[in-house]
Coordinates of C-alpha atoms and ligand atoms in Angstrom, one line a residue:
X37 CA 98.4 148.2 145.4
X38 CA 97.8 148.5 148.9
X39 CA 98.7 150.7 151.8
X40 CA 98.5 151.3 155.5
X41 CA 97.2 154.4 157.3
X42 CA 98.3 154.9 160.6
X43 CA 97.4 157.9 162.9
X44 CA 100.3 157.0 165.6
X45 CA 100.7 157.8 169.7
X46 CA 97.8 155.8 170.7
X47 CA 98.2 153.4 173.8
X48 CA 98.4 150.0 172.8
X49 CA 96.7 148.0 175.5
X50 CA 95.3 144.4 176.2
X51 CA 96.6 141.4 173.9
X52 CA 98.1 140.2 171.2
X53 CA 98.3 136.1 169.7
X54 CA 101.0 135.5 168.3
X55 CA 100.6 133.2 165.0
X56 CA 102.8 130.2 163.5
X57 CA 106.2 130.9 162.4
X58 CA 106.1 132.0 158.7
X59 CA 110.0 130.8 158.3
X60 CA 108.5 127.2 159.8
X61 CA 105.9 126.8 157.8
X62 CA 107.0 127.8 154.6
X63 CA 109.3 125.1 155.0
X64 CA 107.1 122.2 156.3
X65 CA 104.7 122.5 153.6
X66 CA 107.5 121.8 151.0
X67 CA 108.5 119.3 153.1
X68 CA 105.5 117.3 153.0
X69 CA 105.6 116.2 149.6
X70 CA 108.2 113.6 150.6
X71 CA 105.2 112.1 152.3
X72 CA 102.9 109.5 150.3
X73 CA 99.7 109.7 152.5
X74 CA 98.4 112.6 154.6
X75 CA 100.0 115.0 156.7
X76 CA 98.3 117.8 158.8
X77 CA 99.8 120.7 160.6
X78 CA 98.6 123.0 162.6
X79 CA 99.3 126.6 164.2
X80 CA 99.6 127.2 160.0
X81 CA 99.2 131.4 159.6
X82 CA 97.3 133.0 156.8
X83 CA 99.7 134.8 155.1
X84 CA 100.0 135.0 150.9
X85 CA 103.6 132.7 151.2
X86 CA 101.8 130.1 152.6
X87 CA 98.9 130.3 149.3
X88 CA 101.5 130.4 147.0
X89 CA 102.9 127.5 148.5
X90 CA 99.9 125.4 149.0
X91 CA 98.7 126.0 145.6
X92 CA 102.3 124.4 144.2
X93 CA 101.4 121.4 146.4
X94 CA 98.0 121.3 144.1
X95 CA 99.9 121.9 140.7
X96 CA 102.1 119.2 141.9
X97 CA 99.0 117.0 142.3
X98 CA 98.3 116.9 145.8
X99 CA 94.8 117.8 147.6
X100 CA 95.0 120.9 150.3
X101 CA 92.3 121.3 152.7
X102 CA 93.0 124.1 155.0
X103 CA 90.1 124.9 158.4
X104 CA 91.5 128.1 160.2
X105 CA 95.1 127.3 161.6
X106 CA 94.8 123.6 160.3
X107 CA 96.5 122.2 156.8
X108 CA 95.8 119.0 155.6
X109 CA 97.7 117.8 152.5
X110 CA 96.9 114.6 150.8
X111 CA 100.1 113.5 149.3
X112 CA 99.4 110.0 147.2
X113 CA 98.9 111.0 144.5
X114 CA 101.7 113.6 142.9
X115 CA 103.6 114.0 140.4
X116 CA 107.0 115.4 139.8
X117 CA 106.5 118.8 137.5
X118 CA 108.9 121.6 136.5
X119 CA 108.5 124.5 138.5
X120 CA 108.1 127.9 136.7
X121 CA 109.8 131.1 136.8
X122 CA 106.6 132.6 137.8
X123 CA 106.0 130.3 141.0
X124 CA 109.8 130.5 142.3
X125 CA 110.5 134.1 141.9
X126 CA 107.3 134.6 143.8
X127 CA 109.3 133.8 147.5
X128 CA 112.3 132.5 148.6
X129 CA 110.8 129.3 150.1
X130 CA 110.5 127.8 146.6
X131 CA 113.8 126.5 147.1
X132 CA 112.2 124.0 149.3
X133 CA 110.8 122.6 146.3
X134 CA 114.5 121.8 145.5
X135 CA 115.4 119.3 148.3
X136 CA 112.0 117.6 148.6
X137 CA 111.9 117.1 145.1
X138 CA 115.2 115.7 144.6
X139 CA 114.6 113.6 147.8
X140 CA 111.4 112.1 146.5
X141 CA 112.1 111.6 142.6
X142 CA 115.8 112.3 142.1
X143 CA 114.8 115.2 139.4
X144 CA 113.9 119.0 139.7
X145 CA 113.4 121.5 137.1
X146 CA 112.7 124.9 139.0
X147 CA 114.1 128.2 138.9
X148 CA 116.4 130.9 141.1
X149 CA 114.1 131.5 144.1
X150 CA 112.6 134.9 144.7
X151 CA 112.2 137.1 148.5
X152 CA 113.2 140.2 149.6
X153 CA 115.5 142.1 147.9
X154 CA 118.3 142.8 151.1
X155 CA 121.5 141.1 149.1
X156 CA 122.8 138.7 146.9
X157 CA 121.2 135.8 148.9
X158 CA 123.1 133.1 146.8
X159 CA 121.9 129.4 146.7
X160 CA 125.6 127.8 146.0
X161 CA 125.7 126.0 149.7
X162 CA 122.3 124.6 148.6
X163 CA 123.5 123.3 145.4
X164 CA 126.9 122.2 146.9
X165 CA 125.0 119.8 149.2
X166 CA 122.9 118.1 146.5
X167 CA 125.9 117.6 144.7
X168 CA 127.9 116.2 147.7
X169 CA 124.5 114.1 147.9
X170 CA 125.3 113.0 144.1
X171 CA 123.2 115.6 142.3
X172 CA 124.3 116.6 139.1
X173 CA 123.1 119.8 138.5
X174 CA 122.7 121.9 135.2
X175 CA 122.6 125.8 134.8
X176 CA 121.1 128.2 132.5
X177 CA 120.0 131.5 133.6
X178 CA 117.9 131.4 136.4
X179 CA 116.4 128.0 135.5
X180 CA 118.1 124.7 137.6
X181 CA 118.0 121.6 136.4
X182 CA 118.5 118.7 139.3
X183 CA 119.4 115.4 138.5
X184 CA 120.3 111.9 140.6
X185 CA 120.6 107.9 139.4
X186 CA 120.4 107.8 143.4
X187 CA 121.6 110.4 146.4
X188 CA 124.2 108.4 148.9
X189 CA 124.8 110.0 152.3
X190 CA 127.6 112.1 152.7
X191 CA 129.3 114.4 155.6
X192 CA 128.7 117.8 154.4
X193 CA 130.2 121.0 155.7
X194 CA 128.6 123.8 155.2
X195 CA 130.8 127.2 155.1
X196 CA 127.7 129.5 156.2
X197 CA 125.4 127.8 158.7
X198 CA 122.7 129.2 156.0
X199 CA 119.4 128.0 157.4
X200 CA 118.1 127.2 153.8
X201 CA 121.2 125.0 153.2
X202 CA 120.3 123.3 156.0
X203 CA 116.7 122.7 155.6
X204 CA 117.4 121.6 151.9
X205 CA 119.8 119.3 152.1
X206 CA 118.1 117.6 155.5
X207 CA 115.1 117.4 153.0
X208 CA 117.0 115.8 150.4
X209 CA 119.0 113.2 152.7
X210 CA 115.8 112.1 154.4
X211 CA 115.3 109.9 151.1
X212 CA 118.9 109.2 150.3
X213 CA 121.0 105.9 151.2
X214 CA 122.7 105.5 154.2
X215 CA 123.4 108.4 156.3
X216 CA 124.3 112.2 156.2
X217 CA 126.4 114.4 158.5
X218 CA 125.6 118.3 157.9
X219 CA 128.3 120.1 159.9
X220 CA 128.0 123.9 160.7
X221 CA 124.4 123.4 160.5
X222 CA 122.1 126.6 161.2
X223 CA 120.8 125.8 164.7
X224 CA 117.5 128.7 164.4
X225 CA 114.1 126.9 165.9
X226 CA 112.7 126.5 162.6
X227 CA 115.7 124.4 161.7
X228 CA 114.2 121.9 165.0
X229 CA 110.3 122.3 163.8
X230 CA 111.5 121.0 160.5
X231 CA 113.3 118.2 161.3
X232 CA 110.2 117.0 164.1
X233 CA 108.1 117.4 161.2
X234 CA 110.0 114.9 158.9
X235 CA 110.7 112.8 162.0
X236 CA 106.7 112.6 162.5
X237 CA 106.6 111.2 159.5
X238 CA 108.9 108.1 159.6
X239 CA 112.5 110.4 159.0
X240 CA 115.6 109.9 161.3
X241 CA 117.1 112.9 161.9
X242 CA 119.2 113.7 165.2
X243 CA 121.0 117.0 166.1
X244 CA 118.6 119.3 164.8
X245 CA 119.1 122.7 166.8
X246 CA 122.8 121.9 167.3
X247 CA 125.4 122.7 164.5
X248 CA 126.0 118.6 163.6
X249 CA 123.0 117.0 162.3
X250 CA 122.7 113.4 161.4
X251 CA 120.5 111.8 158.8
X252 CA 119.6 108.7 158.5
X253 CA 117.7 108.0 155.0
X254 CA 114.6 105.9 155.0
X255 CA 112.9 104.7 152.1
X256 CA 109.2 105.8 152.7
X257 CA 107.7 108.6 154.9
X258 CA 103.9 108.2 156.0
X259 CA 101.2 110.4 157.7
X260 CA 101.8 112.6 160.5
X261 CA 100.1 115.3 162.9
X262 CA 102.5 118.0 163.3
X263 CA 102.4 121.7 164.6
X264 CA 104.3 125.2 163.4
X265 CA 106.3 126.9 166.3
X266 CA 105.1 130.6 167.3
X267 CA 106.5 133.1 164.8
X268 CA 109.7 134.1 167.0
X269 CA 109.6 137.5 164.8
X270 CA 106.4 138.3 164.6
X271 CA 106.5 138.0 168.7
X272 CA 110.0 140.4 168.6
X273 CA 107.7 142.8 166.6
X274 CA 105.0 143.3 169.0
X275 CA 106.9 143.4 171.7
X276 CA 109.1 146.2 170.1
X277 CA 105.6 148.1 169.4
X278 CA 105.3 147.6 173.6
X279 CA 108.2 149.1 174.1
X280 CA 107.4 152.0 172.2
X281 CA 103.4 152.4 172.8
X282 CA 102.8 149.7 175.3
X283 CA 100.2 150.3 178.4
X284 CA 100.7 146.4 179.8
X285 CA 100.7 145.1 176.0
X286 CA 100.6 141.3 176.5
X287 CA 102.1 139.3 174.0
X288 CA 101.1 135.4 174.2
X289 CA 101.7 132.2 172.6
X290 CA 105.5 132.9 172.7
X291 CA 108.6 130.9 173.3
X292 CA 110.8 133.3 175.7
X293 CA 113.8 131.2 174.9
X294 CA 113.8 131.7 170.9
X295 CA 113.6 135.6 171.7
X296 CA 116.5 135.8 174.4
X297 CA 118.6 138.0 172.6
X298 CA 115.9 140.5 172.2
X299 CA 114.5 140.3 175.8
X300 CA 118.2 140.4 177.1
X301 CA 118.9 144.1 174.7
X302 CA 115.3 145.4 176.0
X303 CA 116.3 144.7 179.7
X304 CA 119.9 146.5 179.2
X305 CA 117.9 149.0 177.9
X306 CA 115.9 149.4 181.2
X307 CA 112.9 148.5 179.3
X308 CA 109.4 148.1 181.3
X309 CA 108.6 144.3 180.4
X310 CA 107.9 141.1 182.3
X311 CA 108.6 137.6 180.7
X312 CA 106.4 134.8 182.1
X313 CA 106.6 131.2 180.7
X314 CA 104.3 131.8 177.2
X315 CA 103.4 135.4 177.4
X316 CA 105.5 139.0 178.0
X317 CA 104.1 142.1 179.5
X318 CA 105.5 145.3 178.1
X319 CA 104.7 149.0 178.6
X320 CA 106.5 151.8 177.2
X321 CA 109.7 153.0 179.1
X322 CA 111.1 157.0 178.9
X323 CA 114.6 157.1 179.3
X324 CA 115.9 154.2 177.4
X325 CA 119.2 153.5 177.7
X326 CA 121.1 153.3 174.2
X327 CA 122.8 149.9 172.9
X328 CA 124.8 148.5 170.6
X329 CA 123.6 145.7 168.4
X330 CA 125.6 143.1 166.2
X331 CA 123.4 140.6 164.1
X332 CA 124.2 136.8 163.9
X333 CA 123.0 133.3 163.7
X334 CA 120.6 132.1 166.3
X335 CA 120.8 131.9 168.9
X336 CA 122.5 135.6 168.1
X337 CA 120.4 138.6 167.6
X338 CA 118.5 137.8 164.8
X339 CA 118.9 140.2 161.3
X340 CA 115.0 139.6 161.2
X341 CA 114.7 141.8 164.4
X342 CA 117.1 144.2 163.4
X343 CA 115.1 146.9 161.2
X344 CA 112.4 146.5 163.9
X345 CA 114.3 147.5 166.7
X346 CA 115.6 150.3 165.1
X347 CA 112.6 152.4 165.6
X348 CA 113.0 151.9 169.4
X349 CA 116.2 152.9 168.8
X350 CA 115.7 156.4 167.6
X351 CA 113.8 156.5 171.1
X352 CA 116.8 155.9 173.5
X353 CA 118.5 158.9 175.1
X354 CA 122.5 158.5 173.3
X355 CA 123.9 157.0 170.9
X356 CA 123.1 153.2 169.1
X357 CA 124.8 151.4 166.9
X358 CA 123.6 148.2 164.8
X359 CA 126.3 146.3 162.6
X360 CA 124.5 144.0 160.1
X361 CA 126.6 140.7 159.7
X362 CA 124.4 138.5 158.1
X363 CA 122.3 140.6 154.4
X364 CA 124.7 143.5 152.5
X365 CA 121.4 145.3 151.9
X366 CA 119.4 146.0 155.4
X367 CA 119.0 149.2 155.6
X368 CA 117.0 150.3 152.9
X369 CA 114.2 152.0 155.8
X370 CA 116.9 154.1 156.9
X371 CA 116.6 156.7 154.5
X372 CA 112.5 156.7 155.0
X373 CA 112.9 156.6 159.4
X374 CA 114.7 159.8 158.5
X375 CA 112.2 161.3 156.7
X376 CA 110.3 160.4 159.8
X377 CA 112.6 162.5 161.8
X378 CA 115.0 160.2 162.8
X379 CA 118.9 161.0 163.5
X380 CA 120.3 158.2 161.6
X381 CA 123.5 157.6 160.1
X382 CA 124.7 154.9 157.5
X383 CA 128.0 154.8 158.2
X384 CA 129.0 151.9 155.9
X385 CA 126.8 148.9 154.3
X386 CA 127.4 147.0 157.7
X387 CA 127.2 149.6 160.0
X388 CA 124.7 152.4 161.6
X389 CA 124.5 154.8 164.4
X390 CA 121.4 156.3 165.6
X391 CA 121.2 159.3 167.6
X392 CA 117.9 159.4 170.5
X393 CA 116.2 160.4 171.6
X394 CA 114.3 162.1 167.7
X395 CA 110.9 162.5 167.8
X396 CA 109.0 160.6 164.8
X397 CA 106.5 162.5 162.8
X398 CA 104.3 160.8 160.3
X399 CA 104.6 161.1 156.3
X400 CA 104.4 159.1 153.2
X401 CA 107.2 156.1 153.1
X402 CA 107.8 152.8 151.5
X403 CA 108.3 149.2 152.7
X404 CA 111.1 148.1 150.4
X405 CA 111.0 144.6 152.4
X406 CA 109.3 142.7 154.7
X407 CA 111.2 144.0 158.1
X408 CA 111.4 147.0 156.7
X409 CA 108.1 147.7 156.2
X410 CA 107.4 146.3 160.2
X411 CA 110.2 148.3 161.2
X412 CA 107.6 151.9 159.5
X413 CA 104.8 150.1 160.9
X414 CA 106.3 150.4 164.3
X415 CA 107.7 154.1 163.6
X416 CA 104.0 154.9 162.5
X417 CA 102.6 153.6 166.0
X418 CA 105.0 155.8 168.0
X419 CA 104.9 158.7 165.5
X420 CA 102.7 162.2 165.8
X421 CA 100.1 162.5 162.9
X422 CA 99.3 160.6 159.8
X423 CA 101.9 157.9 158.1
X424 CA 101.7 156.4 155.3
X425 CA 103.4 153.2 154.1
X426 CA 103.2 152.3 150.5
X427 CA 104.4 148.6 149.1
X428 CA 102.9 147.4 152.1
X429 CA 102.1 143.3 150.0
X430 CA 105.9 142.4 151.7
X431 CA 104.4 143.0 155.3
X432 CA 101.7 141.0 154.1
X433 CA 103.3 138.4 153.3
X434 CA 104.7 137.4 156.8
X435 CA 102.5 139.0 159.5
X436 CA 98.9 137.4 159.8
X437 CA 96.0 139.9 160.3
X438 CA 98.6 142.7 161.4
X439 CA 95.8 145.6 160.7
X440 CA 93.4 143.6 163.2
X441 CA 95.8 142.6 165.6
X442 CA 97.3 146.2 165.9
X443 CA 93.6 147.7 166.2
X444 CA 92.4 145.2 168.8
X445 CA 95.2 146.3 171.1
X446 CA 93.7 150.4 169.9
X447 CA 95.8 151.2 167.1
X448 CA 94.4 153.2 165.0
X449 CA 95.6 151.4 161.8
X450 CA 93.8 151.1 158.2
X451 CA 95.1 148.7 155.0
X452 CA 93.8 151.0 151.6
X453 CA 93.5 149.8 148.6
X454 CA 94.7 152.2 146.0
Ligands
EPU40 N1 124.2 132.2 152.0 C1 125.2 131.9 151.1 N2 125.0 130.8 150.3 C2 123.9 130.0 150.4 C3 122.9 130.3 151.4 C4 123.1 131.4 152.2 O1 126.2 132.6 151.0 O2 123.8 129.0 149.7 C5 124.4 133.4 152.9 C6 123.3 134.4 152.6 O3 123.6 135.2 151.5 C7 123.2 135.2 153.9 C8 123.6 134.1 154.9 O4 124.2 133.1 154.2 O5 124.2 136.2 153.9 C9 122.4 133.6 155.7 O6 121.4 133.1 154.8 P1 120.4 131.9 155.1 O7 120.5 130.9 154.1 O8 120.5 131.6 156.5 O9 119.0 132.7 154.9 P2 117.8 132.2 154.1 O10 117.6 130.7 154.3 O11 117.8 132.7 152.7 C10 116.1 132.5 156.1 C11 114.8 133.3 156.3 C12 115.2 134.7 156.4 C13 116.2 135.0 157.5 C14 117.4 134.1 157.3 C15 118.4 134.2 158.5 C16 113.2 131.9 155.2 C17 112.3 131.7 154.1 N3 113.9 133.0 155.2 O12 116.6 132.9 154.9 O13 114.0 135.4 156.6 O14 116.6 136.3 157.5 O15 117.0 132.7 157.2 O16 117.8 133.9 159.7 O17 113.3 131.0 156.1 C18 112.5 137.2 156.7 O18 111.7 136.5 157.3 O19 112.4 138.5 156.7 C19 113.7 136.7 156.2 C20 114.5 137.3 155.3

């Protein structure tokens, strides 16, 4: 078990890199196996989603070499295996495994993929694309079994514009016959990394980013040299934590444009930040204004950013509201900002109001989620005296180096094992 220890209200000063998109390359390195010779891709963070995932690429049969940020995944020789409980439940990119499977060999046997618990987080738009694809799919328990004589193109719609839906079945109908029409497609930046990628390697894929993609199948996809996008949530994290503790905090390697929504709510709040054309400047602001946040698709405010920007919130002077549209089960660091000091109030599963400015005083909480547990990290930062954050393995997995990161800037930050 591990845990951080943060002694909050220091300065945060100088700068802070901003790693590959975990949401990116969980994806591409699935995504690879429909290549049969050697792909590498770079700007690849170290975080445990991406081990788990390599090491299913070297179950499968396929050789990973990995130098720093670089990946290099030898492909020629695999084998289609099942996948087990144990690996899928371990993230929810495992479904990934799912469409690049089926695309490749026309068979799957995995299981109900794992992630954070913050809702139901059904796979049916997944499973309605294979079949659409010609899939015939069989279901006991947890455990899927995928099955196709051959996949055909097919216009799909798709009822969410789920961004897993999306990836899968543009995974899948890269190998499939004739072409493929995914309509209310999820239009996020990881949805456009994705389809480069497979387009790098020989795939034909047009529309990616907009909500109508079209895929052409081909029959064989070769070796490619691609890169992972910067981590458009990790970059929204630190530049909450300059918002908060910020003395001229840069934040670099960032895409401005995949963090509007979050730049435009920090302006409205009179926040102190500059945005320059890979890098923001951001210092912390007294007298916030308060605002009123609705989560959504990108290139909505993004339900990643959500728990995050909470914290600042508790800092504004008035009243805030967030209404979470996308996850029945995203507040779960509500209760432990409280505990904090915080003037929060669940008003319904959808719905929250937060009363600023509280001040935030450190004590023991939990990270019952990835964002959550950013969201404490944050809340630790700005807080007087010690906090501790317990269950701290889901930050882990999808923020690179965060204790070294955070102390290079002068947080005083330390990740126990206990
Ligand atoms: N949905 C369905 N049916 C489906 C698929 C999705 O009803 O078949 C619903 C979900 O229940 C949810 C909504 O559609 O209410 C959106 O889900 P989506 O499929 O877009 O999310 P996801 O693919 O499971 C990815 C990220 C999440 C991020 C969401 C939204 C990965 C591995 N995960 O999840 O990342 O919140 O897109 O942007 O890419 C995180 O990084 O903390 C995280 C949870």
């Amino acid at each position: 078990m591990k845990q951080f220890k943060i002694n909050g209200g220091n300065k945060l000063s100088g700068t802070i890199k901003v790693s590959g998109a975990k949401n990116s390359a969980v994806a591409l390195i699935p995504a690879s196996l429909l290549s049969d010779e050697v792909v590498a891709i770079d700007n690849i963070p170290n975080i445990s989603d991406v081990d788990v995932l390599s090491d299913t690429i070297k179950y499968l049969g396929g050789d990973v070499k990995r130098n720093k940020e670089l990946i290099q995944l030898s492909l020629s020789n695999l084998k289609n295996k099942p996948i087990s409980e144990e690996f899928s439940s371990k993230l929810r990119a495992s479904y990934y495994f799912m469409g690049a499977l089926l695309g490749k060999y026309k068979k799957v046997d995995i299981y109900f993929p794992g992630g954070c618990s913050i809702g139901a987080r059904p796979i049916n738009l997944h499973l309605k694309g294979f079949e659409a694809l010609g899939a015939k799919i069989t279901n006991d328990g947890n455990r899927y079994l995928l099955e196709a004589d051959e996949l055909i193109g097919t216009h799909i719609y798709l009822d969410v514009a789920s961004v897993g839906a999306t990836i899968n079945i543009m995974l899948a109908a890269t190998r499939a016959k004739g072409e493929t029409i995914i309509e209310n497609a999820a239009k996020e930046p990881e949805i456009v990394n994705v389809a480069t990628f497979l387009n790098n390697m020989g795939a034909n894929i047009t529309g990616a980013g907009t909500s109508e993609i079209r895929i052409k199948g081909v029959d064989y996809l070769g070796s490619c040299f691609s890169e992972v996008i910067p981590d458009r949530i990790e970059a929204g994290t630190y530049v909450i934590s300059g918002a908060l503790v910020g003395d001229n905090l840069k934040i670099e390697n960032v895409i401005p444009e995949h963090i509007e929504s979050l730049l435009f709510k920090l302006k409205e709040m009179d926040c102190d930040l500059k945005v320059y054309d890979d890098y923001i400047v951001i210092s912390k602001t007294d007298n916030m204004k308060p605002a009123d946040i609705k989560t959504l698709v990108f290139p909505g405010f993004p339900t990643d950013l959500q728990q995050p920007l909470t914290t600042l919130l508790t800092y504004c002077n008035g009243e805030s509201t967030v209404e979470e549209t996308i996850y029945e089960n995203r507040f779960m660091n509500i209760e432990y900002l409280n505990s904090m000091g915080a003037n929060i109030e669940k008003v319904d599963d959808k719905h929250i109001t937060i009363k600023g400015p509280t001040k935030l005083v450190g004590c023991k909480v939990k990270a019952t989620d990835l964002r959550a547990g950013a969201c404490l990290v944050l809340a630790g930062l700005a807080a007087e005296g010690e906090t501790i954050i317990t269950d701290i393995e889901h930050v882990l997995r999808g923020y690179e180096n965060i204790t070294q990161k955070l102390s290079d800037v002068g947080a005083k930050i330390e990740l126990e094992e206990i």
